[in-house]
Coordinates of C-alpha atoms and ligand atoms in Angstrom, one line a residue:
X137 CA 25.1 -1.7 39.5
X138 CA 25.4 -1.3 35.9
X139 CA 24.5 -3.8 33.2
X140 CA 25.4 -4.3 29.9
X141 CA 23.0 -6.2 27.3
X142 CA 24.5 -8.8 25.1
X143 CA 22.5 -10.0 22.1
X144 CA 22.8 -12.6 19.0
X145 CA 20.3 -13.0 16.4
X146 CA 19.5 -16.1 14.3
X147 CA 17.7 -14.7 11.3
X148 CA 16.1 -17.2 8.8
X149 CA 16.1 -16.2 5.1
X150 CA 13.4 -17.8 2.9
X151 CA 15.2 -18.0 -0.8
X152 CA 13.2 -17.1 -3.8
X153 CA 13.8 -20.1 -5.9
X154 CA 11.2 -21.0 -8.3
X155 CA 11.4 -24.7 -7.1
X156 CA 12.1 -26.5 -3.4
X157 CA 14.9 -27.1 -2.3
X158 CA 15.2 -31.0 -2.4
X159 CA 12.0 -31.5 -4.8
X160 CA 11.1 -30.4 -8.3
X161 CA 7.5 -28.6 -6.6
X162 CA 6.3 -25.1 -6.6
X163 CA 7.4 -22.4 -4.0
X164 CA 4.7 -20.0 -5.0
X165 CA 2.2 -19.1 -2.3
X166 CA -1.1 -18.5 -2.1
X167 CA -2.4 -21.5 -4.0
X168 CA -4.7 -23.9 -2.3
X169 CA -3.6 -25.9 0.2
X170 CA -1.3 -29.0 -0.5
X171 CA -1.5 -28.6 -3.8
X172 CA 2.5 -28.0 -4.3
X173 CA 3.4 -31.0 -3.1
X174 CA 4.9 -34.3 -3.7
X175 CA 6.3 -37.7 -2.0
X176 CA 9.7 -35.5 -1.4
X177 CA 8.0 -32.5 0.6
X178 CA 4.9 -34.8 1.8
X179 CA 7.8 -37.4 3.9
X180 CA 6.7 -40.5 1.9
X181 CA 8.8 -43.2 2.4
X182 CA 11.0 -44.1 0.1
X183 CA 11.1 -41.0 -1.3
X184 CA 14.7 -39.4 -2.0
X185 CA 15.5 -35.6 -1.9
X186 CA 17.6 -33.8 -4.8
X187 CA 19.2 -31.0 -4.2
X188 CA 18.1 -27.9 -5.9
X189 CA 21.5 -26.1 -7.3
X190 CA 19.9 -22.6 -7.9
X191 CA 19.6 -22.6 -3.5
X192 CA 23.1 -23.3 -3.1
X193 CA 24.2 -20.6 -5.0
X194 CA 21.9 -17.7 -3.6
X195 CA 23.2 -19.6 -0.3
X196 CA 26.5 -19.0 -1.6
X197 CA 25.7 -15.2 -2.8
X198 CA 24.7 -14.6 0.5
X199 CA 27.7 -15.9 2.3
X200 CA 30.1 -14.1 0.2
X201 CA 27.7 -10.5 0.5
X202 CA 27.9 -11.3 4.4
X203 CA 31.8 -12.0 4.2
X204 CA 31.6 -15.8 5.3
X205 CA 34.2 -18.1 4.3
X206 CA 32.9 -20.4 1.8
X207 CA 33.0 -24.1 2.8
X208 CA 34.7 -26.3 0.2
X209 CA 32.6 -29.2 1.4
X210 CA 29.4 -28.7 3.8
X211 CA 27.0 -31.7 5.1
X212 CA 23.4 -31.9 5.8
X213 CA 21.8 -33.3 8.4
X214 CA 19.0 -34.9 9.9
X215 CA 17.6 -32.4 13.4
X216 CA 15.1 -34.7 14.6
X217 CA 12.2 -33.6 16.2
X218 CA 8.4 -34.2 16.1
X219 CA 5.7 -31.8 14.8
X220 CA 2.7 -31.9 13.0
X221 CA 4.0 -29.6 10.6
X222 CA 7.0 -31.9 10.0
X223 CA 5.9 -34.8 8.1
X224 CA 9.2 -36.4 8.1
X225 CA 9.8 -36.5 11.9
X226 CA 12.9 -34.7 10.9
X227 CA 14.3 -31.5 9.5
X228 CA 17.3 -31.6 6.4
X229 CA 19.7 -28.8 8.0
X230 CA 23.3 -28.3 8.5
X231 CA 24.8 -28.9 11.9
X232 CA 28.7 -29.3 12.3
X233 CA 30.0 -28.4 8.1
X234 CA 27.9 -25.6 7.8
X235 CA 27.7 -23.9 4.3
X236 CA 29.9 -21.1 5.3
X237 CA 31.2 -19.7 8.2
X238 CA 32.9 -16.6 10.3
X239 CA 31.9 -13.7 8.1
X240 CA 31.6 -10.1 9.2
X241 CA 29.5 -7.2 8.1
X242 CA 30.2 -3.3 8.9
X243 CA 26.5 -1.4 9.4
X244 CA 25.6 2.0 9.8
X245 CA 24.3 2.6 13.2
X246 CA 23.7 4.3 16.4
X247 CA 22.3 4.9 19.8
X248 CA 18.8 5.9 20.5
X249 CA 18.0 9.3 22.3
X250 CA 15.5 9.4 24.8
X251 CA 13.5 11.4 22.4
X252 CA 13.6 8.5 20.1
X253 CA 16.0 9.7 17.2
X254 CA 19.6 8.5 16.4
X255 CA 22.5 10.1 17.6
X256 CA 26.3 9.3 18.2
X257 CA 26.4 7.1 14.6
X258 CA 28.9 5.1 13.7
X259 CA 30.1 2.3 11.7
X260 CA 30.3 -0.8 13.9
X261 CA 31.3 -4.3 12.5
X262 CA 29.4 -7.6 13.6
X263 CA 30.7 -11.1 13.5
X264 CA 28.1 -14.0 11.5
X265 CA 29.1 -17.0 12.9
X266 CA 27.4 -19.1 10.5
X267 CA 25.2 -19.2 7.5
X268 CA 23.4 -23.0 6.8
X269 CA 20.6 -24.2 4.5
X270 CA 17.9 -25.9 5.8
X271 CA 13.8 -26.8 4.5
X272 CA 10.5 -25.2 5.6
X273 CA 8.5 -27.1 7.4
X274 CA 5.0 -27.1 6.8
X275 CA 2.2 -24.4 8.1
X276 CA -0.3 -24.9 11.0
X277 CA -3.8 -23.4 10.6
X278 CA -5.1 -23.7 14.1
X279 CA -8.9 -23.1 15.6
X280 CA -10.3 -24.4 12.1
X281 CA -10.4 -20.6 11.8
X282 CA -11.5 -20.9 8.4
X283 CA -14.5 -23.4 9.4
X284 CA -15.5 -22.6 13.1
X285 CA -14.7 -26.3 14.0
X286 CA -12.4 -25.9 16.4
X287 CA -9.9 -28.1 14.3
X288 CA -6.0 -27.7 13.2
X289 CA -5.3 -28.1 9.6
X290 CA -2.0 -28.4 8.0
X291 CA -0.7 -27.0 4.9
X292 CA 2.3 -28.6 3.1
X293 CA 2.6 -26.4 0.5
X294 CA 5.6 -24.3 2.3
X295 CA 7.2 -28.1 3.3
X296 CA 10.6 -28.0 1.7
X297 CA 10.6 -24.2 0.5
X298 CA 14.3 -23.3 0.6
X299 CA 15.7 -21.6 4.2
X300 CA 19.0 -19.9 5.0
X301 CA 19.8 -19.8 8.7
X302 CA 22.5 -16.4 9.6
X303 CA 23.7 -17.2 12.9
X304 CA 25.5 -14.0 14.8
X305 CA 27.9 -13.7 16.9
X306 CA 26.7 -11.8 19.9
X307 CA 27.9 -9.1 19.3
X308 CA 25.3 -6.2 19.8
X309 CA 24.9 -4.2 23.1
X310 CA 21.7 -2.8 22.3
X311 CA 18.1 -3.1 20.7
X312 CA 19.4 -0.4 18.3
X313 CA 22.3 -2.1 17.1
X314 CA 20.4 -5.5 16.6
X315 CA 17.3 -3.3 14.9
X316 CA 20.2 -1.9 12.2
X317 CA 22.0 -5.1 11.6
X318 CA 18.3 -6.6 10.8
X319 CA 17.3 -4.2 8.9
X320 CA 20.8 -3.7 7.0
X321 CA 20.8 -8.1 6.5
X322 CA 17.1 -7.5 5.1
X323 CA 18.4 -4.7 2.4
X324 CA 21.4 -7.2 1.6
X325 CA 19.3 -9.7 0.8
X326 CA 16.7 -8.4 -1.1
X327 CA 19.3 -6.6 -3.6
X328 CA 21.2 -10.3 -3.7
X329 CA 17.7 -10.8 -5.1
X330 CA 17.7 -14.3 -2.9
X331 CA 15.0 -13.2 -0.7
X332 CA 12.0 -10.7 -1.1
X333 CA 12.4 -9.6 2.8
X334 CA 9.0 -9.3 3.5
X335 CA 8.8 -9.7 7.6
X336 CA 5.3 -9.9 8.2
X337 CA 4.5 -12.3 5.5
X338 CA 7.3 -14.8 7.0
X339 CA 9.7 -14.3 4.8
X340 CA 12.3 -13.2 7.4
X341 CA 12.0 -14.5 10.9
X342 CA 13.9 -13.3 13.3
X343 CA 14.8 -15.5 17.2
X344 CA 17.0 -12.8 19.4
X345 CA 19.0 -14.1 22.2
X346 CA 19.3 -11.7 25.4
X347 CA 21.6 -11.6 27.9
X348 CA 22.8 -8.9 30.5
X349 CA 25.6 -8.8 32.7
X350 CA 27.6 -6.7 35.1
X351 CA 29.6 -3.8 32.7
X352 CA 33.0 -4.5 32.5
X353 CA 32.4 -8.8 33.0
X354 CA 33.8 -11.1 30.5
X355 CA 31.8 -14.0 31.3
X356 CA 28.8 -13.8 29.7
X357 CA 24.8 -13.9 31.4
X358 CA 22.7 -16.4 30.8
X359 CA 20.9 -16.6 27.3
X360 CA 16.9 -15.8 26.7
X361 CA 15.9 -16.9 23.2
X362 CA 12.8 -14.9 22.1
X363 CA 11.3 -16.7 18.9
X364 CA 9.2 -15.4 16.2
X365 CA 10.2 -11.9 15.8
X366 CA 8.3 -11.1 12.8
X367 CA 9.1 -7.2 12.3
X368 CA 11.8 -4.7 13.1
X369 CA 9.6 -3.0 15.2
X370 CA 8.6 -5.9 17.6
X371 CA 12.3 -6.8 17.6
X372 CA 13.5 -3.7 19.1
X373 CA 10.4 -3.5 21.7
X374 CA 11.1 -7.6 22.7
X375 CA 15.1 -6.8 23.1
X376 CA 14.2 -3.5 25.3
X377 CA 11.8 -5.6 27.4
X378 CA 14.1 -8.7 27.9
X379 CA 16.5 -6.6 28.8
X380 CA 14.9 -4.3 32.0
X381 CA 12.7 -7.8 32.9
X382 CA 16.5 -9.0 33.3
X383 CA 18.3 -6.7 35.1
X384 CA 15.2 -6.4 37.2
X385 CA 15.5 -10.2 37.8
X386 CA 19.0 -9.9 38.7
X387 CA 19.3 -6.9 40.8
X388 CA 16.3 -8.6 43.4
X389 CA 18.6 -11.1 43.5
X390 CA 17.0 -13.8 41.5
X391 CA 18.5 -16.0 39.2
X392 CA 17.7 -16.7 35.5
X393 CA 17.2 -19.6 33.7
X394 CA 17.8 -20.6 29.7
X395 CA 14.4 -21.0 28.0
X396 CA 12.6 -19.6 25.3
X397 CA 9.9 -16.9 25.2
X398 CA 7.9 -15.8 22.8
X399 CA 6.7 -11.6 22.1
X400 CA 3.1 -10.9 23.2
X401 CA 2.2 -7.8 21.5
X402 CA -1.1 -6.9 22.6
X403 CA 0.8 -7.0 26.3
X404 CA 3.9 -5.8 25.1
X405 CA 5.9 -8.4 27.2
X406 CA 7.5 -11.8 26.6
X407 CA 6.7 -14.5 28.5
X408 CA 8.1 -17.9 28.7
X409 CA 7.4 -20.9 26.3
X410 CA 9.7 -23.4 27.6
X411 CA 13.1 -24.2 29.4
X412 CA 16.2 -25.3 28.8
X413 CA 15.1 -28.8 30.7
X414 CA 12.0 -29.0 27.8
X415 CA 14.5 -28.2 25.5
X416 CA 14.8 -30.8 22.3
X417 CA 17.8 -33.1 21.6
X418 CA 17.3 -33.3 17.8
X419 CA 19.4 -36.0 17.8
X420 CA 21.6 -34.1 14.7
X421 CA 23.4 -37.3 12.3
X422 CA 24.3 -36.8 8.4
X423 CA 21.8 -36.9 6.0
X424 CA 22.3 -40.7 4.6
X425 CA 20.6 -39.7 1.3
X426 CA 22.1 -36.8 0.4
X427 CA 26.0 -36.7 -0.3
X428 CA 28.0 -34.0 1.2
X429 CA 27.5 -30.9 -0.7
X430 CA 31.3 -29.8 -3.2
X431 CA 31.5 -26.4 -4.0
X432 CA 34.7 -26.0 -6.0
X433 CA 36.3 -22.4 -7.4
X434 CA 34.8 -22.6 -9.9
X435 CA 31.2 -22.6 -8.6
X436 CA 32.3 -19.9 -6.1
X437 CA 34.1 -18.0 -9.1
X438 CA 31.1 -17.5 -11.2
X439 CA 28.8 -16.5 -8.4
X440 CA 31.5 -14.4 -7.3
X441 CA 31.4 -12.7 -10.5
X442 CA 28.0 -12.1 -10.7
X443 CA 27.2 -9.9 -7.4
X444 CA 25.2 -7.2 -8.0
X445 CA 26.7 -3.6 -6.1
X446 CA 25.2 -4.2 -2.4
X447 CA 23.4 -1.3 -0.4
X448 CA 26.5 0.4 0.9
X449 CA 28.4 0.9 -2.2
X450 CA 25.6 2.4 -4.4
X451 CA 24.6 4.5 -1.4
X452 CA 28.7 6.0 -0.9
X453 CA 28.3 5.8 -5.4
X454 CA 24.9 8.0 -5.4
X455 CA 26.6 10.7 -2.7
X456 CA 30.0 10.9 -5.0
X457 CA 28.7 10.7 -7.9
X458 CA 25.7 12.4 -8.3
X459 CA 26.3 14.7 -5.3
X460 CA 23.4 13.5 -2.9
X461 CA 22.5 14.3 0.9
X462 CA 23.1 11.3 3.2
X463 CA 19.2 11.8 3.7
X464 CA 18.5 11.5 -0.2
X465 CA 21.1 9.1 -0.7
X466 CA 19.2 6.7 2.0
X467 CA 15.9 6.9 0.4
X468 CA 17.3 6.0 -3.4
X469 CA 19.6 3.4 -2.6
X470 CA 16.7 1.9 -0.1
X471 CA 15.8 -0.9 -2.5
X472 CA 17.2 -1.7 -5.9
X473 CA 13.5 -0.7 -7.4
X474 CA 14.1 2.7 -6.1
X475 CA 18.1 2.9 -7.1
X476 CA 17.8 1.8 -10.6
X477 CA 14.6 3.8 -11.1
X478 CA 16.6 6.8 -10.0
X479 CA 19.5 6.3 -12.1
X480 CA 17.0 5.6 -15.4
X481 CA 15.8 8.4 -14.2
X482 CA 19.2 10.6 -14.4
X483 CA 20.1 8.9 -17.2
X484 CA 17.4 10.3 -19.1
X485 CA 17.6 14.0 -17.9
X486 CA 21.0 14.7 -16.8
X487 CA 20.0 16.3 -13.9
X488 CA 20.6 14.4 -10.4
X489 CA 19.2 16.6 -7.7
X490 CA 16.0 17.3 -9.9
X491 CA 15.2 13.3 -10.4
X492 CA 15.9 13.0 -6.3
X493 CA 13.6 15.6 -5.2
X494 CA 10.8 14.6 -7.8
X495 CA 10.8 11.0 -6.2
X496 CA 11.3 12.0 -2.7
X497 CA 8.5 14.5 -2.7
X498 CA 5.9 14.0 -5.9
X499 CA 6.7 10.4 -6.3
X500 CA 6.8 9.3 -3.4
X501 CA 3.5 11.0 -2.3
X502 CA 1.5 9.7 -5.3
X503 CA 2.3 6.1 -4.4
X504 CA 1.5 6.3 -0.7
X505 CA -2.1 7.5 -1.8
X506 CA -2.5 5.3 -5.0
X507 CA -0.4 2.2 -2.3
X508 CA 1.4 1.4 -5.0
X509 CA 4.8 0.1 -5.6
X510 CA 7.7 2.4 -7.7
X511 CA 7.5 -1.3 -9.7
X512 CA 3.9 -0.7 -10.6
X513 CA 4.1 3.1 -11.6
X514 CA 2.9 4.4 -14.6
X515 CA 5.4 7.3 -14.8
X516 CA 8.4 5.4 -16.1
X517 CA 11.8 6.9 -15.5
X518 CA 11.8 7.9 -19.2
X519 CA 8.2 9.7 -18.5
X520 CA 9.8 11.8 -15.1
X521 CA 13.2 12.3 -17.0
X522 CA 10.9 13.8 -19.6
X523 CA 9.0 16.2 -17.6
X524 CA 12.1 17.6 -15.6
X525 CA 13.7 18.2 -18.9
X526 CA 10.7 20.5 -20.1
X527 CA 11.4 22.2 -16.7
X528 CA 15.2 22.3 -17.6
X529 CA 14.7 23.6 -20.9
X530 CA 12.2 26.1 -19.9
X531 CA 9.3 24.9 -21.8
X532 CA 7.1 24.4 -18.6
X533 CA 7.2 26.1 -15.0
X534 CA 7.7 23.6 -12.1
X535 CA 4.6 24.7 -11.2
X536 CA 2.9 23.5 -13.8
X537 CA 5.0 20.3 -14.0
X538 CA 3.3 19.4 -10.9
X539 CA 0.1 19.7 -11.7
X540 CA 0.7 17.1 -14.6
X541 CA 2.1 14.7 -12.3
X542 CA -0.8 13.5 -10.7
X543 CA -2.6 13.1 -13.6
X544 CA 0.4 11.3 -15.6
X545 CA 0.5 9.2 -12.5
X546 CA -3.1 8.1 -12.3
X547 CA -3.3 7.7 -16.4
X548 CA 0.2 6.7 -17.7
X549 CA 0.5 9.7 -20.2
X550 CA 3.4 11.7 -21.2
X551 CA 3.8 15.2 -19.8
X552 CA 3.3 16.3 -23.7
X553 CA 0.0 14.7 -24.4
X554 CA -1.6 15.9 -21.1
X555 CA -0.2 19.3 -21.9
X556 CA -2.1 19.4 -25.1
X557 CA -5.2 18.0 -23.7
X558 CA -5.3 20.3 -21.6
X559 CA -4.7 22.9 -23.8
X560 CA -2.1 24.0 -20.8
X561 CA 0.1 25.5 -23.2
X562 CA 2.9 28.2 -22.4
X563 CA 3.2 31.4 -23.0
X564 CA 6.3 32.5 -24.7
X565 CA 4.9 34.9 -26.8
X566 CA 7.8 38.3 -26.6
X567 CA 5.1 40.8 -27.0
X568 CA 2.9 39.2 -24.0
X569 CA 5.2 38.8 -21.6
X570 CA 6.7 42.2 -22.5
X571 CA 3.8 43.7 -21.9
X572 CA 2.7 42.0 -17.8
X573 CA 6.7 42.3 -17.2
X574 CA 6.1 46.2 -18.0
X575 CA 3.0 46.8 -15.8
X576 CA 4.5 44.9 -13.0
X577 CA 8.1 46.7 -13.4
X578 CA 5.1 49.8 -13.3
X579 CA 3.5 48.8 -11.0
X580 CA 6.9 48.4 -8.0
X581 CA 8.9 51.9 -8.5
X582 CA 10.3 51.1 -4.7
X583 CA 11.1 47.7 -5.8
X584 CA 12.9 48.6 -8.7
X585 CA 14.7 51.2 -7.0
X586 CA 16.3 48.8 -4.5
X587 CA 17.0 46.4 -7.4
X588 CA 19.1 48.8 -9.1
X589 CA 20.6 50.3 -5.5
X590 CA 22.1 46.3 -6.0
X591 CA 19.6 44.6 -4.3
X592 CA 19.8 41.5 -6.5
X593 CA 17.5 39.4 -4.2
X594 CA 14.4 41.1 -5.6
X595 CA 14.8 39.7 -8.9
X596 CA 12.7 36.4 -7.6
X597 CA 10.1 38.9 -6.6
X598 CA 9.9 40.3 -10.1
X599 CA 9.9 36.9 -11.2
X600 CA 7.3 35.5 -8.8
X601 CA 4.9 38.6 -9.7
X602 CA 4.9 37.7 -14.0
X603 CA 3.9 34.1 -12.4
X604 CA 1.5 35.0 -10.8
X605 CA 0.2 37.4 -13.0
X606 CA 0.2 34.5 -15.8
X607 CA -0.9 31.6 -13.9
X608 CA 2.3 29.8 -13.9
X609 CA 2.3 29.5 -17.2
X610 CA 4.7 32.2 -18.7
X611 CA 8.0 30.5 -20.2
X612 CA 10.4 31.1 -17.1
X613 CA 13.6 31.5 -19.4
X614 CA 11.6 34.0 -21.9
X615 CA 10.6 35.7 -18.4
X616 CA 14.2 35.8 -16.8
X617 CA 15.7 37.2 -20.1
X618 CA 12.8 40.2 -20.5
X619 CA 13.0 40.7 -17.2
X620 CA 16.8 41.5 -17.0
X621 CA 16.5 43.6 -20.1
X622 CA 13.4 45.7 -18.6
X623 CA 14.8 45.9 -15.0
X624 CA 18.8 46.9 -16.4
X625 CA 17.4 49.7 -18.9
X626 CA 17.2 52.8 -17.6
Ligands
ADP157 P1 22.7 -22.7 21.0 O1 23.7 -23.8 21.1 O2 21.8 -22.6 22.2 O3 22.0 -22.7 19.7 P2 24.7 -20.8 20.2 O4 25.9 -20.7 20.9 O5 24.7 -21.6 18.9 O6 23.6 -21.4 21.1 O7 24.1 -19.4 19.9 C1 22.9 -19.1 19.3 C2 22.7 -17.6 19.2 O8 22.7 -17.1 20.5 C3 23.8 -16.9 18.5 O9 23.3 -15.9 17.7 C4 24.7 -16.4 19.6 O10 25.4 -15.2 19.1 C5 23.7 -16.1 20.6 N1 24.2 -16.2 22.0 C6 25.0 -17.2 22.5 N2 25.2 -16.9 23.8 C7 24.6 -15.8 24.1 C8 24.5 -15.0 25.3 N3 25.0 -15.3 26.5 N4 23.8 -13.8 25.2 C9 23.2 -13.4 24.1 N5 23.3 -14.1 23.0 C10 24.0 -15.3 23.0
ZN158 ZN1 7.7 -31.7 -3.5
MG159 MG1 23.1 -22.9 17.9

């Protein structure tokens, strides 16, 4: 028989407020342990949450970037559970009035050939059931890893840090399809600038729900949830899995049952954490300290007006307007670092494919090895715009603008000032070149036969002769012009 997957992801979002959502603390990481907290974020007794209004409105950029309807009035809640991690013995999240609701997204994706590349892409809208605040809990330190004792140590620094929850629909039918949405929700948010969309470090968590069923069926299988997905990567490998360990299940005959399974990398399987029957009833009621949370037109209007372009547009912007590959287009538009670095960039030297291929290849090559990020580069777009326009104008070869870059890179001088301390300096002299364009056109009687017999082609061999001949460093307009004078006479 054949089986069709059906997945949903519940992706949490951790929003880059300066303070906590209900408490006045610190979100910043890294600190000592429970140092950012306070009766709020510790669960004291007594103590009453505030809500932090710069989290409802990145919550609110978010919903309207993912298409949500925007809830006039939304309610927190209490999910109660126990956990060491959870002081309060319960969770502030929404339940039934979410924050906003019933959104839908259009991503670029595609299906996976066997060989592992993408093929067949397309444009395929997903449904967003719903999109919810909620708080952090706090962080586990098990083993007393830090102290060999064996022990579990809490830190409650991340207690109360900001979350959005993105509920799908389930709406994708393959790992590939899940992988794209993730990783097209990831861009989103980082240029929303609500979230900094680092995966590994937890900043993005990702539980996919797997089901399969018989193609064609309208009722649909029964729902694996595998937690903790905590890269793109591991999220693909963990939907490929679930889905063969099910259809495996099902075609012996067996029957599955809901529970929850977590990714085991090292064995590259899932395996199960608990069932539906361990499952928790959190016991959901409204938050009695918190009123329900008004968000009136106005509110909405002024986020609303302040969107930044999302991923999509500037990517369809950079191939219209500056006449881009799909292939360049992706890389630039990739982060808003990289997209308003390239359009500094153009802005400064008027030439679009130059600035592309000078990021894509030089750029992009001197940060890998330095393991920097564009937002730490030395070259400033005003510094690259500067260089390609001394290539433009013919004042240096491209050859010898790359062998500046690396050393503009590593110091953070202009193209100019390493030019003269280098005493790289061009030849432009008439006379010079007049006499090594001579001696070569002297040199190639064949060659300059065919030229004049219209082979036009050779002109680059002329051309790529004088540069050799000169290191690189004859002016390349000076050359073209002699050149066409001394190869036209007769
Ligand atoms: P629960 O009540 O268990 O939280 P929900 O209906 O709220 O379940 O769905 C949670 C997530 O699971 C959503 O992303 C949804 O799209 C997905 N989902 C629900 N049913 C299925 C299914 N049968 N197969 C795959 N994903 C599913
Ligand atoms: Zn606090
Ligand atoms: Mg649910």
């Amino acid at each position: 028989m054949d089986y069709e997957a059906v997945i949903g992801l519940e992706v949490h979002v951790q929003l880059l407020t300066k303070s906590k959502i209900f408490c006045g603390c610190s979100t910043t990481f890294g600190g000592p342990a429970n140092t950012n907290v306070c009766p709020v974020c510790l669960g004291l007794p007594g103590a009453l949450p505030v809500l932090n209004r710069e989290a409802v409105t990145m919550a609110i950029r978010a919903g309207l970037a993912l298409g949500c309807r925007i809830n006039p009035q939304s309610i927190f809640a209490r999910k109660n559970y126990f956990y060491p991690d959870l002081p309060k013995g319960y969770q502030i999240s929404m339940y039934e009035q979410p924050l906003a609701q019933a959104g839908r997204i259009e991503v670029r994706t595609g299906e996976r050939s066997e060989v592992g590349n993408i093929v067949n892409r397309k444009r395929k809208t997903f449904r967003i059931d719903r999109v919810h605040m909620e708080e952090d809990a706090g962080k586990l330190i098990h083993d007393g890893s830090h102290d060999g004792s064996g022990r579990s140590w809490v830190d409650f620094n991340r207690s109360g840090v900001p979350l959005l929850e993105i509920v799908s629909e389930p709406d994708f039918r393959s790992s590939q399809e899940a992988y794209d949405y993730m990783s097209h929700l990831r861009k989103t948010v980082i240029y929303l600038g609500v979230c900094d969309g680092n995966l590994e470090e937890g900043s993005m968590r990702c539980d996919a729900n797997v089901s399969v069923r018989p193609r064609g069926a309208d009722k649909l299988g029964t729902k694996i949830e595998v937690k903790n997905l905590n890269s793109l990567r591991f999220l693909q490998k963990a939907i490929d899995y679930e889905i063969q360990r099910q259809i495996k299940v099902i075609s012996e005959g067996g029957t599955l049952t809901q529970e929850t399974r977590l990714w085991d990398e090292e064995r590259s399987s899932t395996f199960a954490m608990r069932s539906k029957e361990e499952a928790h009833d959190y016991r959901y009621f409204p938050e009695p300290d918190l009123r329900p949370l008004e968000i009136n037109e106005a509110w909405l209007a002024e986020v609303q007006s302040s969107m930044p372009e999302l991923p999509d547009t500037k990517y369809a912007r950079f191939v219209s307007e500056y006449g881009l590959g799909e292939g360049d287009a992706t890389l630039l538009s990739a982060s808003p670092d990289w997209a308003d670095y390239y359009e500094a960039t153009v802005a400064e030297c008027r030439n679009a494919k130059a600035a592309a291929n000078w990021m894509i290849t030089e750029l992009t090559s001197e940060l890998k090895n330095a393991g920097k990020t564009i937002a730490e580069c030395s070259v400033t777009p005003p510094r690259l715009g500067e260089l390609i326009r001394l290539i433009d104008t013919g004042e240096i070869s491209g050859k010898i603008a790359k062998s500046l870059f690396p050393e503009m890179f590593s110091t953070g001088a202009t193209a100019p000032v390493i030019l003269c301390r280098k005493g790289v300096s061009q030849i432009s002299d008439e006379g010079e070149l007049s006499r090594v364009i001579e001696e070569i056109v002297g040199a190639h009687p064949a060659q300059v036969e065919s030229f004049r017999a219209g082979k036009s082609k050779l002109f680059g061999f002329f051309v790529g002769e004088v540069m050799k001949r000169t290191k690189g460093q004859a002016n390349p307009q000076k050359v073209n012009e002699l050149l066409k004078n001394s190869l036209e006479k007769f």
